[in-house]
Coordinates of C-alpha atoms in Angstrom, one line a residue:
Chain A
M1 CA 4.3 22.3 11.4
G2 CA 6.2 19.0 11.2
R3 CA 3.1 16.9 10.6
S4 CA 2.6 15.7 7.1
P5 CA -0.6 16.6 5.3
A6 CA -1.1 12.9 4.7
A7 CA -1.1 12.2 8.4
D8 CA -3.5 15.1 8.9
S9 CA -5.9 13.7 6.4
R10 CA -5.6 10.3 8.0
R11 CA -6.8 11.8 11.2
A12 CA -9.5 13.7 9.5
Y13 CA -10.9 10.5 8.0
G14 CA -10.8 8.9 11.4
E15 CA -8.4 6.3 10.1
P16 CA -5.8 4.3 12.1
G17 CA -2.1 5.0 11.4
L18 CA 0.1 3.2 8.9
L19 CA 0.3 0.0 10.9
G20 CA -3.4 -0.3 11.4
D21 CA -4.0 0.6 7.8
S22 CA -1.5 -2.0 6.6
W23 CA -3.1 -4.7 8.7
R24 CA -6.5 -3.8 7.4
T25 CA -5.3 -3.8 3.8
Y26 CA -3.5 -7.1 4.4
R27 CA -6.6 -8.8 5.7
M28 CA -8.7 -7.5 2.8
V29 CA -6.3 -8.6 0.0
A30 CA -5.5 -11.9 1.7
G31 CA -9.2 -12.6 2.1
M32 CA -9.7 -12.1 -1.6
W33 CA -6.9 -14.5 -2.4
I34 CA -8.3 -17.1 -0.1
R35 CA -11.7 -16.8 -1.8
S36 CA -10.0 -17.0 -5.2
T37 CA -8.1 -20.2 -4.2
M38 CA -11.3 -21.8 -2.8
T39 CA -12.9 -21.6 -6.2
Y40 CA -10.7 -24.5 -7.1
R41 CA -11.3 -26.6 -4.1
S42 CA -9.8 -30.0 -5.1
S43 CA -6.7 -28.2 -6.5
F44 CA -6.3 -26.5 -3.2
A45 CA -6.6 -29.7 -1.2
L46 CA -4.0 -31.3 -3.5
T47 CA -1.5 -28.6 -3.2
L48 CA -2.0 -28.5 0.6
A49 CA -1.3 -32.2 0.8
T50 CA 1.7 -32.0 -1.5
S51 CA 3.2 -29.1 0.4
F52 CA 2.8 -31.0 3.7
C53 CA 4.3 -34.1 2.2
V54 CA 7.4 -32.4 0.8
T55 CA 8.3 -30.7 4.1
F56 CA 7.4 -33.9 6.1
F57 CA 9.9 -35.9 4.0
D58 CA 12.5 -33.4 4.9
F59 CA 12.1 -34.5 8.4
V60 CA 11.9 -38.2 7.5
V61 CA 15.4 -37.8 6.1
I62 CA 16.6 -36.7 9.5
L63 CA 14.8 -39.6 11.1
L64 CA 16.5 -42.0 8.8
M65 CA 19.9 -40.5 9.5
F66 CA 19.4 -40.9 13.2
G67 CA 18.6 -44.6 12.6
Q68 CA 22.2 -44.9 11.5
V69 CA 24.1 -42.5 13.8
R70 CA 23.7 -41.8 17.5
G71 CA 23.8 -38.0 17.2
L72 CA 24.5 -35.1 14.9
G73 CA 27.4 -33.0 15.8
G74 CA 27.0 -34.1 19.4
F75 CA 23.2 -33.4 19.4
S76 CA 20.6 -36.1 20.1
F77 CA 17.6 -36.7 18.0
A78 CA 15.3 -34.8 20.3
E79 CA 17.6 -31.8 20.4
V80 CA 17.8 -31.6 16.6
A81 CA 14.0 -31.9 16.5
L82 CA 13.8 -28.9 18.8
L83 CA 16.1 -26.8 16.6
Y84 CA 14.3 -28.0 13.5
G85 CA 10.9 -27.2 14.9
T86 CA 11.6 -23.7 16.1
A87 CA 13.4 -22.6 12.9
G88 CA 10.8 -24.4 10.8
T89 CA 7.8 -22.8 12.5
S90 CA 9.3 -19.4 12.4
F91 CA 10.1 -19.7 8.8
G92 CA 6.6 -21.1 8.0
I93 CA 4.9 -18.1 9.6
A94 CA 7.1 -15.7 7.7
D95 CA 6.6 -17.6 4.5
L96 CA 2.9 -17.7 4.9
T97 CA 2.6 -14.0 5.6
M98 CA 5.4 -12.4 3.6
G99 CA 6.4 -15.1 1.1
S100 CA 4.8 -13.3 -1.9
L101 CA 7.4 -10.6 -1.6
Q102 CA 9.6 -12.8 -3.7
K103 CA 7.5 -11.9 -6.6
M104 CA 8.3 -8.2 -6.4
G105 CA 10.6 -8.3 -9.4
K106 CA 7.9 -9.8 -11.5
R107 CA 5.4 -7.3 -10.3
I108 CA 7.7 -4.5 -11.3
R109 CA 8.4 -6.0 -14.7
D110 CA 4.8 -6.6 -15.7
G111 CA 3.7 -3.2 -14.4
S112 CA 1.2 -4.5 -11.8
L113 CA 3.0 -2.6 -9.1
D114 CA 1.7 0.5 -10.7
T115 CA -1.9 -0.7 -10.1
F116 CA -1.1 -1.2 -6.4
L117 CA 0.4 2.3 -6.2
M118 CA -2.8 3.8 -7.5
R119 CA -4.8 2.4 -4.6
P120 CA -5.3 4.3 -1.3
A121 CA -3.6 1.6 0.7
P122 CA -0.1 0.9 2.0
L123 CA 2.0 -0.7 -0.7
L124 CA 3.9 -3.2 1.4
A125 CA 0.7 -4.7 2.8
Q126 CA -0.7 -5.0 -0.8
V127 CA 2.4 -6.7 -2.1
A128 CA 2.8 -9.0 0.9
A129 CA -0.8 -10.2 0.8
D130 CA -0.7 -10.6 -3.0
K131 CA -1.2 -14.2 -4.0
F132 CA -1.7 -15.1 -0.3
A133 CA -1.7 -18.9 -0.2
L134 CA -3.2 -21.0 2.6
R135 CA -1.2 -24.0 1.4
R136 CA 1.8 -22.5 3.1
F137 CA 0.1 -23.4 6.4
G138 CA 1.5 -26.9 5.7
R139 CA 5.0 -25.7 6.5
I140 CA 3.9 -24.2 9.8
A141 CA 1.9 -27.3 10.8
Q142 CA 4.9 -29.5 10.0
G143 CA 7.3 -27.3 12.0
L144 CA 5.0 -27.3 15.0
M145 CA 4.6 -31.0 14.9
V146 CA 8.4 -31.5 15.0
L147 CA 8.7 -28.9 17.7
V148 CA 6.1 -30.6 19.9
W149 CA 7.7 -34.0 19.2
G150 CA 11.1 -32.6 20.2
L151 CA 9.7 -31.1 23.4
L152 CA 8.2 -34.3 24.5
L153 CA 11.4 -36.3 24.0
V154 CA 14.1 -33.8 25.0
D155 CA 15.7 -34.0 28.4
V156 CA 15.8 -30.5 29.6
A157 CA 15.6 -29.0 33.2
W158 CA 12.8 -26.6 32.5
T159 CA 12.7 -23.2 34.2
P160 CA 10.1 -20.5 33.7
L161 CA 12.6 -18.5 31.8
K162 CA 13.3 -21.3 29.3
A163 CA 9.6 -22.0 28.9
L164 CA 9.0 -18.3 28.1
L165 CA 12.0 -18.1 25.8
L166 CA 10.7 -20.7 23.4
P167 CA 7.5 -19.0 22.1
V168 CA 9.3 -15.6 22.1
T169 CA 12.0 -17.2 20.0
V170 CA 9.5 -18.6 17.5
A171 CA 7.7 -15.2 17.2
C172 CA 10.9 -13.2 16.9
G173 CA 12.2 -15.7 14.4
A174 CA 9.2 -15.2 12.2
V175 CA 9.7 -11.4 12.4
I176 CA 13.4 -11.7 11.5
F177 CA 12.7 -14.0 8.5
G178 CA 9.9 -11.6 7.5
A179 CA 12.3 -8.6 7.7
V180 CA 14.9 -10.4 5.6
M181 CA 12.2 -11.0 3.0
V182 CA 11.2 -7.3 3.0
L183 CA 14.9 -6.4 2.7
G184 CA 15.2 -8.8 -0.2
A185 CA 12.1 -7.5 -1.9
S186 CA 13.5 -3.9 -1.5
T187 CA 16.6 -4.9 -3.4
Q188 CA 14.5 -6.0 -6.3
F189 CA 13.6 -2.4 -6.9
W190 CA 17.2 -2.0 -8.1
L191 CA 18.1 -5.6 -9.1
Q192 CA 15.0 -7.0 -10.6
D193 CA 16.2 -10.6 -10.8
A194 CA 17.7 -10.9 -7.4
A195 CA 14.9 -13.0 -6.0
E196 CA 17.2 -16.0 -5.8
V197 CA 19.7 -14.1 -3.7
T198 CA 17.0 -13.4 -1.1
N199 CA 15.8 -17.0 -1.3
S200 CA 19.3 -18.3 -0.5
F201 CA 19.1 -16.2 2.8
T202 CA 15.6 -17.2 3.7
Y203 CA 15.1 -20.7 2.4
G204 CA 18.8 -21.5 2.8
G205 CA 18.9 -19.9 6.2
N206 CA 16.0 -22.0 7.3
T207 CA 17.7 -25.2 6.2
L208 CA 20.9 -24.2 8.0
L209 CA 19.1 -23.4 11.2
Q210 CA 17.4 -26.8 11.3
Y211 CA 20.7 -28.5 12.1
P212 CA 23.0 -28.0 15.0
P213 CA 25.7 -25.3 14.4
T214 CA 28.4 -27.7 15.4
I215 CA 28.2 -29.6 12.1
F216 CA 29.0 -26.5 10.1
A217 CA 32.2 -24.7 9.5
Q218 CA 33.0 -21.9 12.0
E219 CA 33.2 -19.2 9.3
L220 CA 29.6 -20.0 8.2
V221 CA 28.3 -20.0 11.7
R222 CA 30.0 -16.6 12.3
G223 CA 28.4 -15.2 9.1
V224 CA 25.0 -16.3 10.3
V225 CA 25.4 -14.7 13.7
Y226 CA 27.0 -11.4 12.7
V227 CA 26.3 -10.7 9.1
V228 CA 22.8 -12.0 8.5
P229 CA 21.4 -12.3 12.0
L230 CA 19.5 -15.5 11.3
A231 CA 21.1 -17.3 14.2
F232 CA 18.8 -15.4 16.6
V233 CA 15.9 -17.2 14.9
S234 CA 16.6 -20.4 16.7
W235 CA 20.2 -21.4 17.3
L236 CA 21.1 -19.1 20.1
P237 CA 17.9 -19.3 22.1
A238 CA 17.4 -23.0 21.5
L239 CA 21.0 -23.8 22.5
Y240 CA 20.3 -21.9 25.8
V241 CA 17.2 -23.9 26.4
L242 CA 19.2 -27.1 25.8
G243 CA 21.9 -25.9 28.2
R244 CA 24.6 -25.9 25.5
P245 CA 27.3 -23.3 24.8
A246 CA 26.7 -20.7 22.1
P247 CA 28.7 -21.2 18.9
A248 CA 31.4 -18.9 17.5
G249 CA 32.3 -17.2 20.7
V250 CA 29.0 -15.5 21.2
P251 CA 28.3 -14.3 24.7
G252 CA 25.6 -16.1 26.7
W253 CA 23.2 -13.2 26.9
A254 CA 22.8 -13.2 23.2
A255 CA 20.3 -16.0 23.6
F256 CA 17.9 -13.3 24.9
A257 CA 18.7 -10.7 22.2
S258 CA 16.2 -12.0 19.6
P259 CA 13.5 -9.3 20.2
L260 CA 16.1 -6.6 19.9
V261 CA 17.6 -8.1 16.8
A262 CA 14.0 -8.5 15.4
A263 CA 13.4 -4.8 16.0
V264 CA 16.6 -3.7 14.4
C265 CA 15.9 -5.9 11.4
C266 CA 12.4 -4.4 11.0
G267 CA 13.9 -0.9 11.2
A268 CA 16.4 -1.7 8.5
A269 CA 13.8 -3.4 6.3
G270 CA 11.5 -0.5 6.7
L271 CA 14.2 2.0 5.6
A272 CA 15.3 -0.2 2.7
W273 CA 11.6 -0.5 1.5
R274 CA 11.1 3.2 1.6
A275 CA 14.3 3.8 -0.3
G276 CA 13.2 1.2 -2.8
I277 CA 9.9 2.8 -3.4
R278 CA 11.5 6.3 -3.7
S279 CA 13.9 4.9 -6.3
Y280 CA 11.1 3.2 -8.2
R281 CA 9.0 6.3 -8.3
S282 CA 11.9 8.3 -9.7
T283 CA 13.1 5.8 -12.2
G284 CA 9.9 4.0 -13.1
S285 CA 11.7 0.7 -13.4
Chain B
M1 CA -8.9 30.0 -9.7
P2 CA -6.2 27.7 -11.0
P3 CA -7.2 24.9 -13.4
F4 CA -8.2 21.5 -11.9
I5 CA -5.2 19.8 -13.4
E6 CA -2.2 22.1 -13.9
L7 CA 1.2 21.2 -15.4
D8 CA 3.9 23.7 -15.6
A9 CA 7.1 22.8 -17.5
L10 CA 6.7 19.3 -16.3
E11 CA 9.8 17.1 -16.9
K12 CA 10.7 13.5 -16.5
T13 CA 14.2 12.2 -17.3
F14 CA 15.1 8.6 -17.1
T15 CA 18.7 7.3 -17.0
V16 CA 18.9 4.3 -19.3
R17 CA 21.9 2.0 -18.9
R18 CA 22.8 0.0 -21.9
R19 CA 25.4 -2.7 -22.2
A20 CA 28.1 -1.5 -24.6
G21 CA 30.7 -4.2 -25.0
L22 CA 31.5 -6.9 -22.5
L23 CA 31.8 -4.9 -19.2
R24 CA 31.4 -1.3 -20.2
R25 CA 28.0 0.2 -19.6
E26 CA 26.7 3.2 -21.3
K27 CA 24.6 5.8 -19.5
R28 CA 22.2 7.8 -21.5
E29 CA 19.6 10.3 -20.4
V30 CA 16.1 10.0 -22.0
R31 CA 13.7 12.8 -21.6
A32 CA 10.4 11.0 -21.6
V33 CA 8.5 14.2 -20.7
D34 CA 10.3 17.3 -21.8
G35 CA 8.7 20.4 -20.4
I36 CA 4.9 20.0 -20.9
S37 CA 2.6 22.8 -19.7
F38 CA -1.2 22.7 -19.9
G39 CA -4.3 23.2 -17.7
V40 CA -7.5 21.2 -17.7
E41 CA -10.6 22.7 -16.1
K42 CA -13.1 20.7 -14.0
G43 CA -15.5 18.9 -16.2
E44 CA -13.4 19.0 -19.4
M45 CA -13.0 15.9 -21.5
V46 CA -9.6 15.8 -23.1
G47 CA -8.0 13.4 -25.5
Y48 CA -4.3 12.9 -25.0
I49 CA -2.7 11.3 -28.0
G50 CA 0.6 10.6 -29.6
P51 CA 2.6 7.7 -31.0
N52 CA 3.9 4.9 -28.8
G53 CA 6.7 6.0 -26.5
A54 CA 5.8 9.7 -26.9
G55 CA 5.4 10.1 -23.1
K56 CA 1.7 9.6 -22.6
S57 CA 1.9 6.9 -19.9
T58 CA 4.7 8.7 -18.2
T59 CA 2.5 11.8 -17.9
I60 CA -0.4 9.8 -16.6
K61 CA 1.9 8.1 -14.0
M62 CA 3.0 11.5 -12.8
L63 CA -0.6 12.7 -12.7
T64 CA -1.5 9.8 -10.5
G65 CA 1.5 10.3 -8.3
I66 CA 3.2 7.0 -9.1
L67 CA 6.2 8.8 -10.6
T68 CA 8.0 11.8 -9.2
P69 CA 8.6 14.5 -11.8
S70 CA 12.3 15.4 -12.3
G71 CA 11.3 19.0 -13.0
G72 CA 8.5 21.5 -13.3
R73 CA 5.3 21.8 -11.3
L74 CA 2.3 19.6 -11.1
R75 CA -1.0 20.0 -9.3
V76 CA -4.1 17.9 -9.4
A77 CA -7.1 19.2 -7.4
G78 CA -4.7 21.6 -5.7
V79 CA -2.5 18.7 -4.5
D80 CA 1.0 17.6 -5.5
P81 CA 0.3 14.0 -6.6
A82 CA 3.8 12.6 -5.9
R83 CA 3.7 13.8 -2.3
E84 CA 0.1 12.9 -1.5
R85 CA -0.4 9.8 -3.7
T86 CA -2.6 7.9 -1.3
R87 CA -4.8 10.8 -0.4
L88 CA -5.2 11.7 -4.1
A89 CA -6.0 8.0 -4.9
R90 CA -9.5 8.5 -3.4
R91 CA -10.2 11.4 -5.8
I92 CA -9.1 9.8 -9.0
G93 CA -10.1 6.8 -11.0
V94 CA -7.8 5.0 -13.4
V95 CA -8.6 2.5 -16.1
F96 CA -6.0 0.7 -18.2
G97 CA -7.4 -0.8 -21.4
Q98 CA -4.8 -3.5 -21.5
R99 CA -4.7 -4.4 -17.8
T100 CA -7.6 -5.3 -15.6
T101 CA -7.7 -4.5 -11.9
L102 CA -10.6 -7.0 -11.4
W103 CA -10.2 -10.3 -9.6
W104 CA -9.8 -12.9 -12.2
D105 CA -11.3 -15.9 -10.4
L106 CA -14.0 -14.2 -8.4
P107 CA -17.4 -12.9 -9.4
L108 CA -17.4 -9.4 -10.6
K109 CA -19.2 -8.1 -7.6
D110 CA -16.4 -9.2 -5.3
S111 CA -14.0 -6.8 -6.9
Y112 CA -16.5 -4.0 -6.2
R113 CA -16.9 -5.1 -2.6
L114 CA -13.1 -4.8 -2.2
A115 CA -13.2 -1.3 -3.7
H116 CA -16.0 -0.4 -1.3
R117 CA -13.8 -1.3 1.7
M118 CA -10.4 -0.2 0.3
Y119 CA -11.7 3.3 -0.7
R120 CA -13.8 3.5 2.5
I121 CA -16.9 4.4 0.5
P122 CA -19.9 5.2 2.7
D123 CA -22.5 2.4 2.2
D124 CA -25.3 4.6 0.8
R125 CA -23.0 6.2 -1.7
Y126 CA -21.5 2.8 -2.7
E127 CA -25.0 1.3 -3.3
R128 CA -26.1 4.3 -5.3
N129 CA -23.0 4.4 -7.5
L130 CA -23.0 0.7 -8.1
A131 CA -26.7 0.7 -9.0
R132 CA -26.0 3.5 -11.5
C133 CA -23.0 1.8 -13.1
V134 CA -24.9 -1.5 -13.3
D135 CA -27.8 0.2 -15.0
L136 CA -25.8 2.3 -17.5
L137 CA -23.1 -0.2 -18.3
D138 CA -25.6 -3.1 -18.3
L139 CA -23.7 -5.2 -15.8
G140 CA -26.7 -6.7 -14.0
E141 CA -26.3 -10.2 -15.3
L142 CA -22.5 -10.1 -15.0
L143 CA -22.2 -9.4 -11.3
D144 CA -22.2 -13.1 -10.3
V145 CA -19.9 -14.2 -13.2
P146 CA -16.2 -14.8 -12.5
V147 CA -14.2 -12.2 -14.3
R148 CA -12.2 -14.8 -16.2
Q149 CA -15.4 -15.8 -18.0
L150 CA -16.3 -12.2 -19.2
S151 CA -15.6 -11.1 -22.8
L152 CA -13.2 -8.3 -23.4
G153 CA -15.9 -5.7 -23.8
Q154 CA -17.8 -6.9 -20.6
R155 CA -14.5 -6.8 -18.7
M156 CA -13.8 -3.3 -19.8
R157 CA -17.2 -2.1 -18.7
G158 CA -16.6 -3.9 -15.4
D159 CA -13.2 -2.1 -15.1
I160 CA -14.7 1.3 -15.8
A161 CA -17.4 0.7 -13.1
A162 CA -14.7 -0.3 -10.6
A163 CA -12.9 2.9 -11.2
L164 CA -16.0 5.0 -10.6
L165 CA -17.5 3.6 -7.4
H166 CA -15.7 6.1 -5.2
D167 CA -17.0 9.1 -7.1
P168 CA -13.6 10.2 -8.5
E169 CA -13.4 13.9 -9.6
V170 CA -11.1 12.9 -12.5
L171 CA -10.9 9.8 -14.6
Y172 CA -7.8 8.7 -16.5
L173 CA -8.5 6.2 -19.2
D174 CA -5.6 4.6 -21.1
E175 CA -6.8 3.1 -24.3
P176 CA -10.3 2.4 -23.0
T177 CA -11.7 1.0 -26.3
I178 CA -8.6 -1.0 -27.4
G179 CA -9.6 -4.4 -28.8
L180 CA -13.3 -3.8 -28.4
D181 CA -15.9 -4.5 -31.1
V182 CA -18.0 -1.7 -32.6
V183 CA -21.0 -2.2 -30.3
S184 CA -18.8 -2.4 -27.1
K185 CA -16.9 0.7 -28.2
A186 CA -20.2 2.6 -28.7
R187 CA -21.4 1.6 -25.3
V188 CA -18.3 2.7 -23.5
R189 CA -18.3 6.0 -25.3
D190 CA -22.0 6.6 -24.5
F191 CA -21.3 5.9 -20.9
L192 CA -18.3 8.3 -20.7
R193 CA -20.3 11.0 -22.4
E194 CA -23.2 10.6 -19.9
L195 CA -20.8 10.5 -17.0
N196 CA -19.1 13.7 -18.1
A197 CA -22.4 15.4 -18.8
T198 CA -24.3 14.5 -15.6
R199 CA -21.6 14.2 -13.0
G200 CA -19.1 16.7 -14.4
T201 CA -16.3 14.2 -14.1
T202 CA -13.1 15.4 -15.7
V203 CA -11.9 12.9 -18.2
L204 CA -8.4 12.5 -19.7
L205 CA -8.1 9.7 -22.1
T206 CA -5.3 8.4 -24.3
T207 CA -6.2 6.5 -27.4
H208 CA -5.2 5.5 -30.9
D209 CA -8.8 5.6 -32.1
L210 CA -9.6 8.9 -33.6
T211 CA -13.3 8.2 -33.4
D212 CA -13.0 8.2 -29.6
I213 CA -11.7 11.7 -29.7
E214 CA -14.2 12.8 -32.4
Q215 CA -17.2 11.5 -30.4
L216 CA -16.0 12.4 -26.9
C217 CA -13.5 15.2 -26.7
S218 CA -13.9 18.8 -27.3
R219 CA -10.2 19.2 -26.9
V220 CA -7.2 17.2 -28.0
M221 CA -3.6 17.4 -27.0
V222 CA -0.9 15.8 -29.1
I223 CA 2.4 14.8 -27.5
D224 CA 5.4 13.6 -29.3
H225 CA 9.0 13.1 -28.0
G226 CA 7.8 14.3 -24.6
R227 CA 6.6 17.7 -25.9
L228 CA 3.2 19.1 -26.3
M229 CA 2.8 19.6 -30.1
Y230 CA -0.8 20.6 -30.3
D231 CA -3.5 21.7 -27.9
G232 CA -6.9 22.6 -29.4
D233 CA -10.0 21.1 -31.0
L234 CA -10.0 18.2 -33.5
A235 CA -10.8 20.4 -36.5
G236 CA -7.8 22.5 -35.7
L237 CA -5.6 19.4 -35.5
H238 CA -6.7 18.4 -39.0
A239 CA -6.0 21.9 -40.3
V240 CA -2.6 22.1 -38.7
G241 CA -1.7 18.5 -39.7
E242 CA -3.0 19.1 -43.3
S243 CA -4.7 15.7 -42.8
E244 CA -6.6 14.4 -45.7
R245 CA -9.7 12.2 -46.0
L246 CA -9.8 9.7 -48.8
L247 CA -12.8 9.4 -51.1
M248 CA -13.1 6.1 -52.9
V249 CA -15.3 6.2 -56.0
D250 CA -16.5 3.3 -58.2
L251 CA -17.2 4.5 -61.7
E252 CA -19.2 2.7 -64.4
R253 CA -16.1 1.8 -66.4
E254 CA -12.4 2.4 -66.5
L255 CA -11.8 6.2 -67.0
P256 CA -8.8 8.5 -67.1
P257 CA -7.9 10.0 -63.6
I258 CA -10.3 12.5 -62.2
T259 CA -8.4 15.8 -62.1
D260 CA -11.1 18.2 -62.9
V261 CA -12.7 18.4 -59.4
P262 CA -11.5 21.4 -57.4
G263 CA -10.3 20.7 -53.9
A264 CA -9.6 17.0 -54.7
R265 CA -6.3 15.4 -55.5
F266 CA -6.1 12.2 -57.6
V267 CA -4.2 9.5 -55.6
R268 CA -4.5 6.3 -57.6
A269 CA -6.7 4.2 -59.8
E270 CA -7.5 0.5 -60.0
G271 CA -9.7 -0.3 -62.9
P272 CA -12.9 1.6 -62.6
R273 CA -12.1 2.4 -58.9
Q274 CA -10.3 5.7 -58.1
W275 CA -9.1 7.3 -54.9
L276 CA -9.2 11.0 -54.3
A277 CA -7.8 12.9 -51.3
F278 CA -9.3 16.1 -49.9
P279 CA -8.6 18.2 -46.8
A280 CA -10.1 16.7 -43.7
T281 CA -11.4 20.2 -42.8
T282 CA -13.7 20.4 -45.8
S283 CA -17.1 18.7 -46.3
A284 CA -17.3 15.6 -48.5
A285 CA -20.8 16.5 -49.8
P286 CA -19.9 19.2 -52.5
L287 CA -17.0 17.1 -53.6
V288 CA -19.2 14.1 -54.1
A289 CA -21.8 16.2 -56.0
A290 CA -19.0 17.6 -58.3
V291 CA -17.7 14.1 -59.1
A292 CA -21.2 12.8 -59.7
A293 CA -22.1 15.7 -62.0
R294 CA -19.1 15.1 -64.2
H295 CA -18.6 11.3 -64.1
P296 CA -20.7 8.2 -64.1
L297 CA -20.7 7.3 -60.4
L298 CA -21.9 4.0 -59.1
D299 CA -20.7 3.9 -55.5
L300 CA -18.5 5.7 -53.0
S301 CA -17.0 5.6 -49.5
V302 CA -15.1 8.0 -47.4
R303 CA -12.2 7.0 -45.2
E304 CA -11.2 9.2 -42.2
P305 CA -7.5 10.0 -41.6
D306 CA -5.9 8.0 -38.9
I307 CA -4.2 9.6 -36.0
E308 CA -0.7 8.3 -36.6
A309 CA -0.7 9.6 -40.2
V310 CA -1.9 13.0 -39.0
I311 CA 0.8 13.3 -36.4
A312 CA 3.5 11.9 -38.7
K313 CA 2.6 14.4 -41.3
M314 CA 2.3 17.3 -38.9
Y315 CA 5.6 16.8 -37.2
G316 CA 7.6 14.9 -39.8
G317 CA 9.9 17.9 -40.2
T318 CA 10.5 18.5 -36.5
R319 CA 11.0 14.9 -35.9
D320 CA 13.8 14.7 -38.4
E321 CA 15.4 17.8 -37.0
R322 CA 15.4 16.3 -33.5
R323 CA 16.8 13.0 -34.7
E324 CA 19.7 14.8 -36.3
S325 CA 20.4 16.8 -33.2
L326 CA 20.6 13.6 -31.2
M327 CA 23.3 12.2 -33.5

C-alpha cells in the first residue's frame, strides 16, 4: 500500500520518475518548436537580432548614465555591471526555459490545455516547453556579456568562496525566477487574466535587481527580500562578493541562502501547480 | 464482465459566477451532466448526440480523465480516468474535429514522430500502424507537406491517423466530419468502419450529422440537459421522436393538395411542387408508388430528418417543463 497505481505502472513500463519524464517531454516538445521556428529562417535571425539589440540598449542606457555620474547609489560602474549581469543571466535562463508559462491563461481559454492533458506526459513540462523560442537566448548572451565585463573591471579581493558563490547564485537565481513563473502560471488557473501580475514580479523584479538596492526605497527593498524572495537572485550574494553590507538589515549569512530559498520556492511552486490543476479539473475553466 | 466503458449516475456540476450589479456576484450551480448511466462494450460503435451545451463534451472530458466527476462512478477499461489520466492516455485516442493536434509548421510526419516518442510506441508497432494509416487514409503524398498547407479534409485524416498510432482500445471522436466535403466525409467514415471491423476498436463519436450515425453506429445515445434521453438504435430514435421525412414531388401542373395518399401528410405547395411528410420509420417506396398512381408525377426527392429537429420534437415537452422548474 501507499504506492499509487500510476507509480507502479511507471515502474512496469521501465520509465523514469516524474522529473525524468518531465525532462524528456520538455526536450521533445522544445525540439519540435525549434524545428518549427527554423522553417522561417530569416524571420528567426531577425527576431534574434532584435531581441539582442533591445536588451543591449538597456545596458547602453546605464553606460550613458555613468558617463554623467561617478556612481549609482554609491556603486561604481563595474559593480553595477556585476549586479546587472547576474540578475540578467538568471532571468534570461528562466525566461528561455519557462517563459511560455505566461501563456497559461490563453491556453486555458482556447482549450488547448485539454489537448495537453490528454497526452501521457507531465503537464508542466508540456506547457513550459510550449512555443519554446531560441531567440530568448539573446537575453542570456547579453546578461553574460555584461557579467564578464563587470568581472574584468571590478576591484574585488577574490577568495575561493566568492568565486564559487557567483555561478551558484546565477543558477539559483534562474531557479527562483522559474519558480515565480510557475507560481504565476498556477494563479492563472483561477485568475485567467493575471499574467501581467506575474510579469510585474518576473520582468519587474529583473529590472529592480539590475540596480544597486541603495537607490530604492527601504520598503521596496524589504518587500523584495521578505515577501517575494527575489533579492536572493543577485543582490544579497553579489553584495557579499563586492564586500558591501546587505540592505534592509538582512544578516550576513543570507548571502549563502540562495539554494535554500530556491528549494523552498520550487516546493511552493509545485504545490501551487498541483492545486491549480486540481481546481481546473474540477471546474473545467 | 463489466462493460468496457461504464458510467453509473455520473454527474458534473459547475459553479458559474455571474456579475449581478456593480459589485455583487451571483453564484449559480449548473448541472452539465446530471446523472448519466450507460455501458459500452468493447468493439461497439456508438453515436453520442445532442444539441450544443447538452453535456457531450463534458462527458468526453470525464471519460478521458481531464475533468473529475462531481458524483457517480466512471470506469474506462477498468480504470478510473480522473485518477489515472496519464496511464489511460496510452489506451485512448481522441480527435477533435475543430482543433488539430498536429504541428502547424512542420511536415505531417514530424507530428507522428513526436507521437511515436511521447507514447513510447515500440518501433515495429509504430511502423506497422503508420503504414496502415497511410495506406487506408491515403496519406502517402502528404507526409512531407507542412500541416498548414493541408486542406481541412486532409488535416482531419492526418489527425485521425495521429490518434491511432499507439493502438488505442477506444477512440473518441468529436465532430469528425464537421466542415468536410462529401468525398472527405465518405473517406473518413469508410476508414472508421474498417477500423472498427478489423481492429475491434471501440468508437464513441459525437456529431451533428445524422448520416454519420446512420452509416457508422448501430447504437445511438441522445443527451440533453445533461441527461440521457435515448439509448438504442437509430430506427428506434425516429420512432420515439416521431421524426418525419419529407417527400418533395413535382407534378405536371398546379393541382389541389394531395391528401388522398395514406400515411402521408400534406405540408405545403408552391405551384406544381408539393411537400408531403411521412414517418421516418416507414419506407418511401410504396408512398411514391401511391402518389405516382394517382397524380401526374414528374420528379421527386426525399429529405432525411435532421437530428436537431428529431431531438427538439422528441423532448420539446420535457424541455419546457424543465425550463419552468428553473424559474
